[in-house]
Structure formats: C-alpha cells, structure tokens
Short mmCIF file of C-alpha atoms in Angstrom, two decimals:
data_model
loop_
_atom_site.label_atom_id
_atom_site.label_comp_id
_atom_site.label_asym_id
_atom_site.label_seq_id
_atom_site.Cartn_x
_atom_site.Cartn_y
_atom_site.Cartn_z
CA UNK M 1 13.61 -34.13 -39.23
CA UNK M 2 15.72 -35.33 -36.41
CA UNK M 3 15.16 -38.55 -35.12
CA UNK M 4 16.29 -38.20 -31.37
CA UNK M 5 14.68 -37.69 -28.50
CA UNK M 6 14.38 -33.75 -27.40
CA UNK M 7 15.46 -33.19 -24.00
CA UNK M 8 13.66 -30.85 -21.39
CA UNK M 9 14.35 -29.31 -18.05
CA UNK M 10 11.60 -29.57 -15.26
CA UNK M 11 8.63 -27.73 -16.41
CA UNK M 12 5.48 -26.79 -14.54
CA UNK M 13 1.97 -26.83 -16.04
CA UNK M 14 -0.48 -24.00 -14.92
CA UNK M 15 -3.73 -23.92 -16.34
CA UNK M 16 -5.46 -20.89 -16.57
CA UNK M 17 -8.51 -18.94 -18.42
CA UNK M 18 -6.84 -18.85 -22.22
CA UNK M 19 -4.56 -21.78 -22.07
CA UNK M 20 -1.78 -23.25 -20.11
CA UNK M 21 1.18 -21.49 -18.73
CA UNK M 22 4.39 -23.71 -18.82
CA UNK M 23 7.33 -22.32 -17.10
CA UNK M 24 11.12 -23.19 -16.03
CA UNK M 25 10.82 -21.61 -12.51
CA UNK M 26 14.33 -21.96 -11.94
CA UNK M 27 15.00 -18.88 -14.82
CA UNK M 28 11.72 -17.64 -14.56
CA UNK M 29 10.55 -18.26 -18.24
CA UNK M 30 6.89 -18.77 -18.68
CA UNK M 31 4.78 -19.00 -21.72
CA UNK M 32 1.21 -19.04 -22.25
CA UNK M 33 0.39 -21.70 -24.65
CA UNK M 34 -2.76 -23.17 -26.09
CA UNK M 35 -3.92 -26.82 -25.37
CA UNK M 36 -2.63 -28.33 -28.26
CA UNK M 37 0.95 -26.66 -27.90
CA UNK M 38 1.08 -28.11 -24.88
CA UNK M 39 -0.21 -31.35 -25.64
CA UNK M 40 2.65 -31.39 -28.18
CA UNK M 41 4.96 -30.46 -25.75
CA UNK M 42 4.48 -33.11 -23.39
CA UNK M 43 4.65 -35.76 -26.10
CA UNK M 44 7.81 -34.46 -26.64
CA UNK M 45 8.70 -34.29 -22.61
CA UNK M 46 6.82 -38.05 -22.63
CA UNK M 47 9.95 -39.35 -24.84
CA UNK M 48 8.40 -39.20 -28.58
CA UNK M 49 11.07 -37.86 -31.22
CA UNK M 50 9.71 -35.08 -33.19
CA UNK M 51 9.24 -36.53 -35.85
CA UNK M 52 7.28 -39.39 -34.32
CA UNK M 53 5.02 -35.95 -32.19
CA UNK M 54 4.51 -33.77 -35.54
CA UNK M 55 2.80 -37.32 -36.67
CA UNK M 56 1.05 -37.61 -33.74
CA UNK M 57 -0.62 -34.01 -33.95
CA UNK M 58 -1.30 -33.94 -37.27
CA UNK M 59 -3.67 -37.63 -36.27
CA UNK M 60 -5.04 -35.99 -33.16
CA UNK M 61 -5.21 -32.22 -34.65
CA UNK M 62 -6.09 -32.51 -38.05
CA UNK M 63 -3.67 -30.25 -39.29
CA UNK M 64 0.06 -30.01 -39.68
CA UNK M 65 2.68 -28.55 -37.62
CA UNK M 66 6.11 -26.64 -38.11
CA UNK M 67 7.70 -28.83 -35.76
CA UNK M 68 11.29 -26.87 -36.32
CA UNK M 69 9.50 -23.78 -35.73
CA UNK M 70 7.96 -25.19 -31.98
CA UNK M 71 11.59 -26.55 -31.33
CA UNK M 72 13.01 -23.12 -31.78
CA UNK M 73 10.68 -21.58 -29.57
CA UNK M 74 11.28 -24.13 -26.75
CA UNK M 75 14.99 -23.33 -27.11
CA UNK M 76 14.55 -19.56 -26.86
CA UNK M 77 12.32 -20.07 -23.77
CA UNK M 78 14.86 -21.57 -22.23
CA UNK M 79 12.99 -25.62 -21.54
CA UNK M 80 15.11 -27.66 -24.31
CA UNK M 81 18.13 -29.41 -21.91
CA UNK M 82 20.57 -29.28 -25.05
CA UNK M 83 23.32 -32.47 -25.07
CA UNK M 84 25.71 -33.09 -21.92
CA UNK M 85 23.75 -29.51 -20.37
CA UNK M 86 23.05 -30.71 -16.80
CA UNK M 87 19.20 -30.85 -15.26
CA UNK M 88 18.48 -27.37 -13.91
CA UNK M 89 18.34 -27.92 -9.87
CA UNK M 90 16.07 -26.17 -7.96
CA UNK M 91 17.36 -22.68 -6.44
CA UNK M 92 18.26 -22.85 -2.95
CA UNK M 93 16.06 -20.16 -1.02
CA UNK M 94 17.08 -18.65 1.92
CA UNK M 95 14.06 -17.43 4.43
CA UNK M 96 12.10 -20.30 3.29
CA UNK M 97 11.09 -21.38 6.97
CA UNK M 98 10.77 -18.01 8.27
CA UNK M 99 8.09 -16.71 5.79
CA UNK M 100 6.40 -20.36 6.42
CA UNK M 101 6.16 -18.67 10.42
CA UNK M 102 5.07 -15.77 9.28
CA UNK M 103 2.43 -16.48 7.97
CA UNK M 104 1.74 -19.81 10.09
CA UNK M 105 -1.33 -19.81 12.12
CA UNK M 106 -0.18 -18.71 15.32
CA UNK M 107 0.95 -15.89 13.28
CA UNK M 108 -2.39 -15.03 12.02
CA UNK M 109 -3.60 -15.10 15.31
CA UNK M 110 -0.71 -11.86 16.44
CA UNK M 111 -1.89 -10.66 13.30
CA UNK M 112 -4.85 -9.82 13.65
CA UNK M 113 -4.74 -9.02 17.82
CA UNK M 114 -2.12 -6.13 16.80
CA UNK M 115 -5.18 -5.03 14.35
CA UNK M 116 -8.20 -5.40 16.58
CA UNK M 117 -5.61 -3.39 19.30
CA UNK M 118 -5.08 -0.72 17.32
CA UNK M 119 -8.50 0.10 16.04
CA UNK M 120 -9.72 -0.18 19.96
CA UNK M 121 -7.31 2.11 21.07
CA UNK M 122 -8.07 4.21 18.28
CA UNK M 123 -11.64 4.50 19.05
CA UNK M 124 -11.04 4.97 22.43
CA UNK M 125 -8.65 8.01 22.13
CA UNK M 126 -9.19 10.45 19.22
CA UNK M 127 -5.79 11.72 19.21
CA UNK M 128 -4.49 8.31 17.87
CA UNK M 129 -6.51 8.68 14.77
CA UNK M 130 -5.18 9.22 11.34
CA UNK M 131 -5.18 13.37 10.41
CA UNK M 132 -3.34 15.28 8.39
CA UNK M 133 -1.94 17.51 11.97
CA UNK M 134 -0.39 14.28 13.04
CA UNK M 135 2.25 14.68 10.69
CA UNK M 136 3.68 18.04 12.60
CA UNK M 137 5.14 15.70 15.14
CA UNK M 138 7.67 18.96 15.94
CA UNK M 139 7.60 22.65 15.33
CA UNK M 140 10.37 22.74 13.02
CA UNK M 141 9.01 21.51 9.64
CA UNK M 142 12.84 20.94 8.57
CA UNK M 143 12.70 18.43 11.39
CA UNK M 144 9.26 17.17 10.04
CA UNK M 145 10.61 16.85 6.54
CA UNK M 146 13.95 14.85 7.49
CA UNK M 147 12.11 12.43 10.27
CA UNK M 148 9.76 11.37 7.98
CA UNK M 149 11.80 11.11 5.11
CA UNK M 150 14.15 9.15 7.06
CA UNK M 151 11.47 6.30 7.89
CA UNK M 152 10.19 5.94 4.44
CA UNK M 153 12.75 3.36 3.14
CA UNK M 154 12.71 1.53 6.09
CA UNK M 155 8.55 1.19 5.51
CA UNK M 156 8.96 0.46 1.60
CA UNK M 157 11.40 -2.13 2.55
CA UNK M 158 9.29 -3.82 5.15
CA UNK M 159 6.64 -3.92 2.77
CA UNK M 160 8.35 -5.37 0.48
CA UNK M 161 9.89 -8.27 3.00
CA UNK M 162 6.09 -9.35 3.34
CA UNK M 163 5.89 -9.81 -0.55
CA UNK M 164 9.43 -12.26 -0.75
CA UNK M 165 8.48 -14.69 2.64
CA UNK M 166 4.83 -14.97 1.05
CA UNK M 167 6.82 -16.30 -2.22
CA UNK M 168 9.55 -17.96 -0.74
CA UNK M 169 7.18 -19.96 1.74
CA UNK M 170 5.81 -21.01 -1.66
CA UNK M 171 9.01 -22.08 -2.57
CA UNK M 172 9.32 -19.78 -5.19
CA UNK M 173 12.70 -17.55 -5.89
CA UNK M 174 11.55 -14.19 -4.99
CA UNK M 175 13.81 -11.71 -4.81
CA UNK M 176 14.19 -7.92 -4.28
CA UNK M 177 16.47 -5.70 -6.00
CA UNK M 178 16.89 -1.59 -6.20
CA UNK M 179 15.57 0.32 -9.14
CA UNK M 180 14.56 3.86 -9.79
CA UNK M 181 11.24 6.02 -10.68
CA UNK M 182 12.27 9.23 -12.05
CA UNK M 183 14.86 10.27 -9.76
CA UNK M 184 13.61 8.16 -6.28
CA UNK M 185 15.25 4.86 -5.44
CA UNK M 186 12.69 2.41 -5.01
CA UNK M 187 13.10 -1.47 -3.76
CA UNK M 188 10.92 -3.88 -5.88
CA UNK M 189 10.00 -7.53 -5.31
CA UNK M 190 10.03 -9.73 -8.52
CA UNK M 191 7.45 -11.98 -8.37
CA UNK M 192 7.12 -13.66 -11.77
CA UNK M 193 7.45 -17.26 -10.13
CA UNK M 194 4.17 -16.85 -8.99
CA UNK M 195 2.98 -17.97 -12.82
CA UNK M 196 4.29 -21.29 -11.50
CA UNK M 197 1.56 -21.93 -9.23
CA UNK M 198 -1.84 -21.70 -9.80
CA UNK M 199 -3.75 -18.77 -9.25
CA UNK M 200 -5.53 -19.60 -5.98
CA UNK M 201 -2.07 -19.49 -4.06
CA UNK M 202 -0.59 -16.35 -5.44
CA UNK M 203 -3.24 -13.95 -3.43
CA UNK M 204 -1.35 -13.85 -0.33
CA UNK M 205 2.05 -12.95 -1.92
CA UNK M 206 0.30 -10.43 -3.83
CA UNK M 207 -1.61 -8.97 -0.49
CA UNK M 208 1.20 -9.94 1.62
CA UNK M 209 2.77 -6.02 1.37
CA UNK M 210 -0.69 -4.35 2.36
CA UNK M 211 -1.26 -6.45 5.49
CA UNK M 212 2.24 -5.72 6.51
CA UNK M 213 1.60 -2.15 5.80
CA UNK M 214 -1.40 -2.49 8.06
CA UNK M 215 0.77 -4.17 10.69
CA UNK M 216 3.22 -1.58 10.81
CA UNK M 217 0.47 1.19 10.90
CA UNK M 218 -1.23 -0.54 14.19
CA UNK M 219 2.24 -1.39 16.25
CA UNK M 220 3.21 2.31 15.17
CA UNK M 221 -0.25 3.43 16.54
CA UNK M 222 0.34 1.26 19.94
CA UNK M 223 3.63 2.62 20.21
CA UNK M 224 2.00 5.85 20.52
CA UNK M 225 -0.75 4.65 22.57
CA UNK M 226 1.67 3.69 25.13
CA UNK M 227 2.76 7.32 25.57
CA UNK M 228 -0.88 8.85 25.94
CA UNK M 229 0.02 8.49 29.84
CA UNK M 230 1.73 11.63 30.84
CA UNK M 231 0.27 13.39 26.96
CA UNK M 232 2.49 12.44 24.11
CA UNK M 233 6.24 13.21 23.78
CA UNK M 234 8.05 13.51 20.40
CA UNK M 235 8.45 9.59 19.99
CA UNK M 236 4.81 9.11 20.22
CA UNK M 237 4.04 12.11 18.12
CA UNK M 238 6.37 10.70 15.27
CA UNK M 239 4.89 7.63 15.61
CA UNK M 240 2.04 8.84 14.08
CA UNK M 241 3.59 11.13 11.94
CA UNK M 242 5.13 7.91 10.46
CA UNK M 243 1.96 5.97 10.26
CA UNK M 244 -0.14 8.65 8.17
CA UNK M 245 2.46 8.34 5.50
CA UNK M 246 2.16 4.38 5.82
CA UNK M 247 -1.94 4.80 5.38
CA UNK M 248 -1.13 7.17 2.56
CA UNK M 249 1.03 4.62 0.85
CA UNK M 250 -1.70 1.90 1.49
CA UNK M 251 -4.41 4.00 0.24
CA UNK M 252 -1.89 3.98 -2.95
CA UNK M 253 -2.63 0.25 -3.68
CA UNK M 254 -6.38 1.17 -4.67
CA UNK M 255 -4.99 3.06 -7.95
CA UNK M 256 -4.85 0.09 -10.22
CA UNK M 257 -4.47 2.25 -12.92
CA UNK M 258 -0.85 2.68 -11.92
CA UNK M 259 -0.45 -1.07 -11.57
CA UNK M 260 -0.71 -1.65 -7.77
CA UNK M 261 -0.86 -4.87 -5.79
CA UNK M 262 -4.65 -4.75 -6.21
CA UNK M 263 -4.10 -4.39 -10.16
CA UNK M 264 -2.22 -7.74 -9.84
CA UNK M 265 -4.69 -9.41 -7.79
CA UNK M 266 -7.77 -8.23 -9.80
CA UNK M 267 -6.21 -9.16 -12.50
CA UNK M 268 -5.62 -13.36 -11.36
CA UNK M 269 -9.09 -12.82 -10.25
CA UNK M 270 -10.65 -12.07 -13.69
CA UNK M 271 -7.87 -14.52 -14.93
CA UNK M 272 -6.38 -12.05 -17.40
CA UNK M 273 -2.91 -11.24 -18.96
CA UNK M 274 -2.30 -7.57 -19.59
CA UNK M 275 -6.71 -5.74 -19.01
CA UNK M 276 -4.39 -2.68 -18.68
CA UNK M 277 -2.92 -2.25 -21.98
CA UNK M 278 -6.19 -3.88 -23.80
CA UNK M 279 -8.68 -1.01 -21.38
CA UNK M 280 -6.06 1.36 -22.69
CA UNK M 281 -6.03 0.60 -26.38
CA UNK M 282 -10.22 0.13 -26.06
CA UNK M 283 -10.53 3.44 -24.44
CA UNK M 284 -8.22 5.14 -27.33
CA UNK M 285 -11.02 3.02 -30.03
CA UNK M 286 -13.82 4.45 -28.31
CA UNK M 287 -12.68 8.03 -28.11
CA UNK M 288 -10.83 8.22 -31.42
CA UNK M 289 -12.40 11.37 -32.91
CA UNK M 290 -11.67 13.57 -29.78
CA UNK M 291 -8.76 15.53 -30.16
CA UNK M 292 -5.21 14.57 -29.37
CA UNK M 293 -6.40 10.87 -28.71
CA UNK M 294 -3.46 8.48 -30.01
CA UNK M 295 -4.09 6.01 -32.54
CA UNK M 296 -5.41 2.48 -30.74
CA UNK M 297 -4.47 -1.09 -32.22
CA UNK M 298 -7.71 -2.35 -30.23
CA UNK M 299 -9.12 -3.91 -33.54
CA UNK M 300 -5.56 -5.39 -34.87
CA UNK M 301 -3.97 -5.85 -31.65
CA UNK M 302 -3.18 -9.70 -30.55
CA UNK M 303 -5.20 -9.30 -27.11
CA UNK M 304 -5.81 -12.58 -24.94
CA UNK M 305 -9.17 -13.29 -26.19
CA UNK M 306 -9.90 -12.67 -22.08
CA UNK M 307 -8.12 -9.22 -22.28
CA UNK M 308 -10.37 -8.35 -24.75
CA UNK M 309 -13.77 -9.70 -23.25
CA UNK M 310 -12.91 -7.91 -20.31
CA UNK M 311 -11.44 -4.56 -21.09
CA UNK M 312 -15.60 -2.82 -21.16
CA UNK M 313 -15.57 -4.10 -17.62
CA UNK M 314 -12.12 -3.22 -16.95
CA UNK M 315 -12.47 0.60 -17.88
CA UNK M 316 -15.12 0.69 -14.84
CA UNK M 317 -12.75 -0.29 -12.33
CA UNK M 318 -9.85 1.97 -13.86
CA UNK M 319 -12.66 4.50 -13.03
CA UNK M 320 -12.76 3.40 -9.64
CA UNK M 321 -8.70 3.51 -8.81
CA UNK M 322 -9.48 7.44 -9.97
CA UNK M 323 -12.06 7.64 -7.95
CA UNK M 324 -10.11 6.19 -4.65
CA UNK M 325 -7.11 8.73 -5.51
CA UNK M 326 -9.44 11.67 -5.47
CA UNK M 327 -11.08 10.52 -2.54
CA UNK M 328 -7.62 10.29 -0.96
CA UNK M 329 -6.16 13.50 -2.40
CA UNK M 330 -9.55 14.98 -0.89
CA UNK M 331 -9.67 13.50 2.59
CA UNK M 332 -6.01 12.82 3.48
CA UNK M 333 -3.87 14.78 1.03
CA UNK M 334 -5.09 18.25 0.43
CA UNK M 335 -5.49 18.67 4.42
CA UNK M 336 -1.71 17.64 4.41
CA UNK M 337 -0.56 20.45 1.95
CA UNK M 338 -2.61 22.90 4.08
CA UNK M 339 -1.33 22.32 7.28
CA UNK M 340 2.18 22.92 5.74
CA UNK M 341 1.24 26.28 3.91
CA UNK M 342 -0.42 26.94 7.37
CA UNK M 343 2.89 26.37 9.05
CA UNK M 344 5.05 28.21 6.82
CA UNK M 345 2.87 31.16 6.23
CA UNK M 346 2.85 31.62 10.16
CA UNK M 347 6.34 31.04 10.34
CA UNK M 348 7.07 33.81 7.22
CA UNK M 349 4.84 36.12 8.94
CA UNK M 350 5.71 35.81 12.24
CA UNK M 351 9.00 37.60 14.26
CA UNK M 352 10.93 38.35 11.07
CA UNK M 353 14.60 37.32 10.58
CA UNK M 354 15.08 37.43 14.06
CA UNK M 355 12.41 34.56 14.90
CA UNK M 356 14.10 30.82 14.29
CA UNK M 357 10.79 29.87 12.61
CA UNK M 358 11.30 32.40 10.11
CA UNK M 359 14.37 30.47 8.99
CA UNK M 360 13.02 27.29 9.52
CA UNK M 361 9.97 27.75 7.11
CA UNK M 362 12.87 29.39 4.96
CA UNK M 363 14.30 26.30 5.27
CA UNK M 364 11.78 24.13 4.53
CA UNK M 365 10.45 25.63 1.24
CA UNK M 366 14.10 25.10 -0.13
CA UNK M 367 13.96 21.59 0.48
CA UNK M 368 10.84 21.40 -0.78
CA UNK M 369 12.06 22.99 -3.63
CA UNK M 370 15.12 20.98 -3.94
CA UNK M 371 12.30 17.50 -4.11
CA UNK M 372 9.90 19.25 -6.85
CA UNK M 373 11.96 21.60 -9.03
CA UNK M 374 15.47 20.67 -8.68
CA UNK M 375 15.82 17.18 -8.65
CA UNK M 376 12.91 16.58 -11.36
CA UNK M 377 14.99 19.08 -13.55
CA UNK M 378 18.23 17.32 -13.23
CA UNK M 379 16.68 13.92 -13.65
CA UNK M 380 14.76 14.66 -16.91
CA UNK M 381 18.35 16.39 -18.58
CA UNK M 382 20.07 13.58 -17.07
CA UNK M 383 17.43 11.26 -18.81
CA UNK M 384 17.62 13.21 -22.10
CA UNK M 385 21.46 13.39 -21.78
CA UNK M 386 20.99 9.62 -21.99
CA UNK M 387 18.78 9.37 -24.78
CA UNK M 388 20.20 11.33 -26.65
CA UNK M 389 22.07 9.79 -30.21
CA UNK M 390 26.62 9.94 -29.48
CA UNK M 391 27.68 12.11 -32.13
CA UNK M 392 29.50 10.94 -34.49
CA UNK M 393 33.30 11.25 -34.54
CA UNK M 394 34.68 13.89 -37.76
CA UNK M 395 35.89 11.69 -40.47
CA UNK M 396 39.71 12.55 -41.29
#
C-alpha cells in the first residue's frame, strides 16, 4: 500500500437523511456516502497516507477496509487531485449579482405588489379571469394557433431564467441548455449543484420557475387590465390568451408523477433520493398478480433505506399529482378543446367555401393535424430509424 499522501480537490460536505453527500461542485460529481466513508475520506483529505487511514478505521470501525477499492472510487468521482494536476478553481458565473437583485428584498416587495395587483383587478373585472374563451383572442383560430405558439418559448425560457439566478445567486454553476421531448424542443436548467448546499437553501431555486410563472401571469393580466378602458383590443385579448397557457403550464408542476418542480421539492422535504422509482417498483410488488404488471425489484432492489420507508406514503401523493391533472383536464382543459370544436364546427358549417372561416377552420385542423399525427409519426420512425442495429456490411 502506497505510502504518500492522497491528494484531493475542494470538496463540500452535505449532510442529509441517509448519509453525507460529498461533491466537487466545480464538475458536478456528488456521492452519497455513509458516515464512516466519509470519516475515511477526510482522514485522507486531513493528510494521513492510506495506509496510515485503513489503520485508523479498522481501530475506530472494527472492521477492515479495501482501501484500493475506496481510492478507485474517489478517482472515478472525480475528488483525487492526481500529481502536478492543478487545484480545481471555482467556475466563474456570470449573472451572479443580478439573480442576488432578483430575489433581494426590495424585489420581494415588486413581487408580491404585481401579485396582490393582479388578483384585485381580477376580482374587480370578470373578464380578466382565467377561462378557457380567453384563449380566442381573434376569430381566425390559425391566428390563435400561431400567436400562442409563438409566446410559448419565450414563457418556458423565462421560467427557466428564474431557476439559473436562484442558483447562481447561490453561487452555484447553473446552466441551461436545449434538449428535446419527443419531437418538441424544450430548454432545461441543470441544477445538480444544488446537492452542494444543504437542503434548506435549495427551495427557492427549485420554486424559483413557478413564482416567475406567476409573475408573468399577473403583469400579462395588468397588461390587459390597462386596456379594459375603451373594451379590450387584440393586445389585451392576447394577453390573456397568453396567460391561460402560462396557468396551464403552472398547474403542470402539481403532477409529480412526471417529475415536476414540486417532485423535486417534496422530495428535499422528505429528504429522499429517487421515492419515484422506489413508489414505482412498490406499486409493481403490491399489484404483482394483476395482469400485465411488470416484474418489481422492490424486495432486491438497493433503495435508500429512506426511499424505501417512504415509498407507502409516497404512492398517496403520486395519487394526488393524478388527482390535480384531472382536476385540471376537467376545469381548464376539456373547456379548451370545446371551445375549439365549437369554433371549427361553426366555421365548417357556416357560408361554405365561399366564407373565409370555412378555410380558416380548414386551416386549423391541418395544423392541428400536422402537431398530433404528423410530427409524432415522423418522430417515433425517426426514433426507431435510430435504434435500430447498422446492418452489417456483405463479407467478400
């Protein structure tokens, strides 16, 4: 066993429910380790060789170690500093000082006056509140379609924004990047720093997309507020338009069955690692005998021992996020899809091919079409095109 000293980058030390969570937060590589791994570790980090730290644990621990075994590990998780490999520095964030006024005090304070505006003026005039008919902002549903198509990336990406200042005023390297689910472009925050801190201060980075969500529903509903004087033109009118998708896409966040915001937070809450997959894999154990259940690895599986205490519990509130999207689908969705077979029923049924909204619900149902048929078609032979083994080459 080698007799020199072992070398580390800056670590952090989390603790949390099961153990401690070291991480190099400049790579983002965290482990969850028990508290005599990482009582080992930091004999190591203190300047012990490890051969001098296996002795050590074996004296504290009562049992041996496989010190070569721990060393490789460490290596692979990225915290040995290796010989002549410089001291990792700490990234250099951009927005650092703007999320830190964002979400200063005085910025609480606008905050929460845009909120308490909007729900005054909301209860004041019924035409600014949320319905499905707000969404017809125009006659032409081809104009309905586009216009609030066009708005949605800008609202993903603001919600998004919220998420990276709440980290980076932190100090953590947030960062968003472009990916894609199914065949729609998305824009994702990475927020696996946050395991760097300890639980109590990754809430508002977690919530941070939700309350901006919530502020760009209320200036949206002020915007249109100010245009109630002389009844509201077509900017007002797609003002709201806009912000029933944006309460749509909050109401979204209560389905922590799909892994939401609130999935995350409920999940630092109960201080678990992954209730999902453990609720999944107890569900499958409990219902095992109905058909076309999959197998379950609930009894073999290596849950967190708190993943495991908690998956019962978990199942309930899985339960719930159904319960919130049928309650949504109900209230805000369903009324949606009718006003749009409303509109294009009158429009099929109206002047014939001589009447422009004839054409226009024509229009319509193709690119509706185009979003539910086509596209999903070409994405799933694309995605099997993919998949799908090369053939090999005839041999000469």
């Amino acid at each position: 066993m080698s007799t020199a000293r072992v070398l580390f980058h800056p670590l952090t030390f989390i603790e949390e429910r099961d153990g401690i969570t070291v991480g190099r937060a400049d790579i983002e590589s965290y482990a969850l380790l028990p508290e005599d791994g990482v009582a080992l570790l930091r004999r190591l980090a203190d300047g012990a060789t490890a051969e001098e730290a296996a002795v050590w644990y074996e004296r504290t621990f009562g049992e041996s170690v496989d010190m070569a075994d721990f060393l490789d590990t460490l290596r692979d998780l990225g915290f040995v500093r290796e010989a002549g490999e410089a001291v990792a520095e700490p990234p250099k964030l951009r927005f650092q000082t703007v999320g830190r006024i964002v979400f200063s005090r005085p910025a609480w304070v606008v905050h929460l006056a845009l909120l308490a505006a909007a729900a005054v003026v909301m209860v004041r005039h019924a035409e600014l509140r949320p319905h499905a008919h707000n969404v017809f902002f125009t006659s032409s549903l081809i104009a309905v379609q586009v216009g609030v198509a066009l708005f949605q990336s800008p609202a993903v990406l603001w919600h998004e924004w919220f998420h990276l200042l709440a980290a980076r005023r932190l100090g953590l390297a947030s960062r968003m990047s472009l990916g894609r689910r199914f065949y729609y472009v998305v824009v994702e925050t990475q927020l696996d720093a946050l395991r760097s801190v300890p639980p109590r201060r990754r809430y508002l980075p977690m919530l941070s997309g939700m309350l901006a969500d919530l502020l760009l529903f209320s200036v949206l509903v002020l915007l249109a507020a100010g245009d109630l004087s002389g009844g509201l033109s077509w900017p007002g009118r797609l003002a709201l338009a806009v912000a029933y998708t944006v309460l749509l896409r909050l109401a979204w966040q209560f389905y922590v069955f799909l892994r939401t915001d609130l999935y995350y937070v409920i999940t630092t809450a109960l201080g678990c690692t992954d209730p999902h997959a453990a609720t999944r894999a107890y569900l499958r154990e409990r219902f095992r005998r109905l058909p076309r259940v999959g197998p379950s690895d609930w009894r073999t599986g290596d849950w967190a021992p708190r993943d495991r205490a908690v998956a019962p519990w978990f199942a309930l509130i899985t339960v719930g996020g159904v319960t919130a999207m049928l309650v949504t689908v109900s209230l805000w969705t369903a009324p949606l899809i009718w006003q749009f077979a409303h509109h294009v029923g009158s429009g099929l049924a109206g002047g014939g091919t001589g009447d422009p909204h004839f054409w226009d619900s024509i229009g319509s149902l193709l690119l509706l079409s185009l979003e539910i048929v086509v596209l999903p078609l070409y994405a799933g032979r694309n995605r099997k095109r993919t998949a799908a083994p090369p053939v090999p080459a005839p041999s000469s």
